[in-house]
Coordinates of C-alpha atoms in Angstrom, one line a residue:
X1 CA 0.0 0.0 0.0
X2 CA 3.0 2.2 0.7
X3 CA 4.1 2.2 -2.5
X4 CA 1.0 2.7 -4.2
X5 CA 0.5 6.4 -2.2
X6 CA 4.6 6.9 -3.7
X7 CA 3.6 6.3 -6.7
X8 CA 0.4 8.3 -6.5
X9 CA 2.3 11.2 -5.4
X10 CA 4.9 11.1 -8.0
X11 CA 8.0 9.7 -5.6
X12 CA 8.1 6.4 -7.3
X13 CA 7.2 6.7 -11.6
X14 CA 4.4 4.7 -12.4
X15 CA 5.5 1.3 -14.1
X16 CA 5.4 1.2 -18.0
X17 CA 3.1 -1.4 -19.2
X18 CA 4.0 -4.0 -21.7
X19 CA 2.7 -5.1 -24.8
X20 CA 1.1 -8.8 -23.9
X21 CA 2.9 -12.2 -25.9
X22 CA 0.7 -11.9 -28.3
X23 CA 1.2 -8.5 -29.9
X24 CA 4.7 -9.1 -28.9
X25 CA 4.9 -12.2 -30.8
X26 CA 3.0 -10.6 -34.0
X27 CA 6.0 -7.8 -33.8
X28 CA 8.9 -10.4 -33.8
X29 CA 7.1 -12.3 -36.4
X30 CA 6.8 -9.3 -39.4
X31 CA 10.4 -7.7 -38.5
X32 CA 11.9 -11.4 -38.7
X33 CA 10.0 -11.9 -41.8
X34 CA 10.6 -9.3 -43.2
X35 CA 14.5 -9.3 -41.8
X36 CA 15.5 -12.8 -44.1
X37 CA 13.2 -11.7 -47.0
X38 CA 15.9 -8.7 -46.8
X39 CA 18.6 -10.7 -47.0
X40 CA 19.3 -10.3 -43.0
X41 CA 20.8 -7.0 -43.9
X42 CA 22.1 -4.8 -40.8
X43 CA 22.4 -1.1 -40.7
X44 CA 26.1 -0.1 -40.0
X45 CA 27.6 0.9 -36.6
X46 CA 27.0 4.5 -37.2
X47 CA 23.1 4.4 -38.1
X48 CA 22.6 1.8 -35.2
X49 CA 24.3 3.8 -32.4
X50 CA 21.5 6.9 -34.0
X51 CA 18.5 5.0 -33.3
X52 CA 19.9 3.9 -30.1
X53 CA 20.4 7.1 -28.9
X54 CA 16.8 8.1 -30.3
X55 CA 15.8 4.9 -28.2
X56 CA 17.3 5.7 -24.5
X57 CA 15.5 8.9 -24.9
X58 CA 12.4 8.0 -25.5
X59 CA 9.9 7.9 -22.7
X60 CA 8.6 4.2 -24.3
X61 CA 11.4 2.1 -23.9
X62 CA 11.6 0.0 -20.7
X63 CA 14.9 0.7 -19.6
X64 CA 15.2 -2.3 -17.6
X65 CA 14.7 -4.8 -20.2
X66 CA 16.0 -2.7 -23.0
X67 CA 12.2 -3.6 -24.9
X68 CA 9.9 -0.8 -26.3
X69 CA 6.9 -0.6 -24.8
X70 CA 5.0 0.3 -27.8
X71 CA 5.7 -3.1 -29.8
X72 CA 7.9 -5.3 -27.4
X73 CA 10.7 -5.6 -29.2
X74 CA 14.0 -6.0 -27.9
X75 CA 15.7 -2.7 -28.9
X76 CA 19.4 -3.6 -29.6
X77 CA 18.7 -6.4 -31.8
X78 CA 15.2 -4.5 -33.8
X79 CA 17.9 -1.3 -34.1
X80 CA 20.4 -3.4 -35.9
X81 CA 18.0 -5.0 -38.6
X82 CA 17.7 -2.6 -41.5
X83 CA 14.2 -3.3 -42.5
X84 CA 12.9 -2.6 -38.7
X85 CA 11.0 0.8 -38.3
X86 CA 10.4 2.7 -35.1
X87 CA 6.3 2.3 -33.9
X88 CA 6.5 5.7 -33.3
X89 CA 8.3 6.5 -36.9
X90 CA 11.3 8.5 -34.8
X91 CA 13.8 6.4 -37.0

C-alpha cells in the first residue's frame, strides 16, 4: 500500500506497461520476416548507435529490459535489422 500512495504522489514513476505475448509475438514475427526476406541485412555501426540514442531517450522504452513498450521488441537487436522501423516512426 505504501508504494501505491509513492507512486500516487509522484516519488516512485508509475511502471510502464507492456505489450502482452501476443502483440509481442505478431511484432517479432513481421520484423523477422521481413528481416530474411531482406537478406538479413544490418544497418552499419554509425546508423545503429543513432537509433539507439533516439531509443534511450524515449519515454517508451523500458529501460530495464532494454524492450519498447509500444511493440515489445527488444531494442538492440530490432535497431540493428535494417528493414525494422520505429512504432513511433522517430527512425
Amino acid at each position: 500500500m505504501a508504494k501505491f500512495i509513492e507512486r500516487q504522489s509522484g516519488k516512485i514513476p508509475p511502471k510502464k506497461k507492456e505489450p502482452n505475448i501476443i502483440d509481442k509475438a505478431h511484432s517479432l514475427i513481421l520484423d523477422t520476416a521481413k528481416h530474411i526476406a531482406n537478406g538479413l541485412k544490418n544497418v552499419d555501426d554509425t546508423e545503429y548507435m543513432e537509433r539507439i540514442d533516439v531509443c534511450d531517450s524515449c519515454v517508451h522504452l523500458i529501460k530495464e529490459k532494454n524492450n519498447c513498450g509500444i511493440c515489445g521488441c527488444y531494442m538492440p537487436t530490432k535497431a540493428r535489422w535494417e528493414t525494422s522501423e520505429c512504432p513511433k516512426k522517430k527512425w
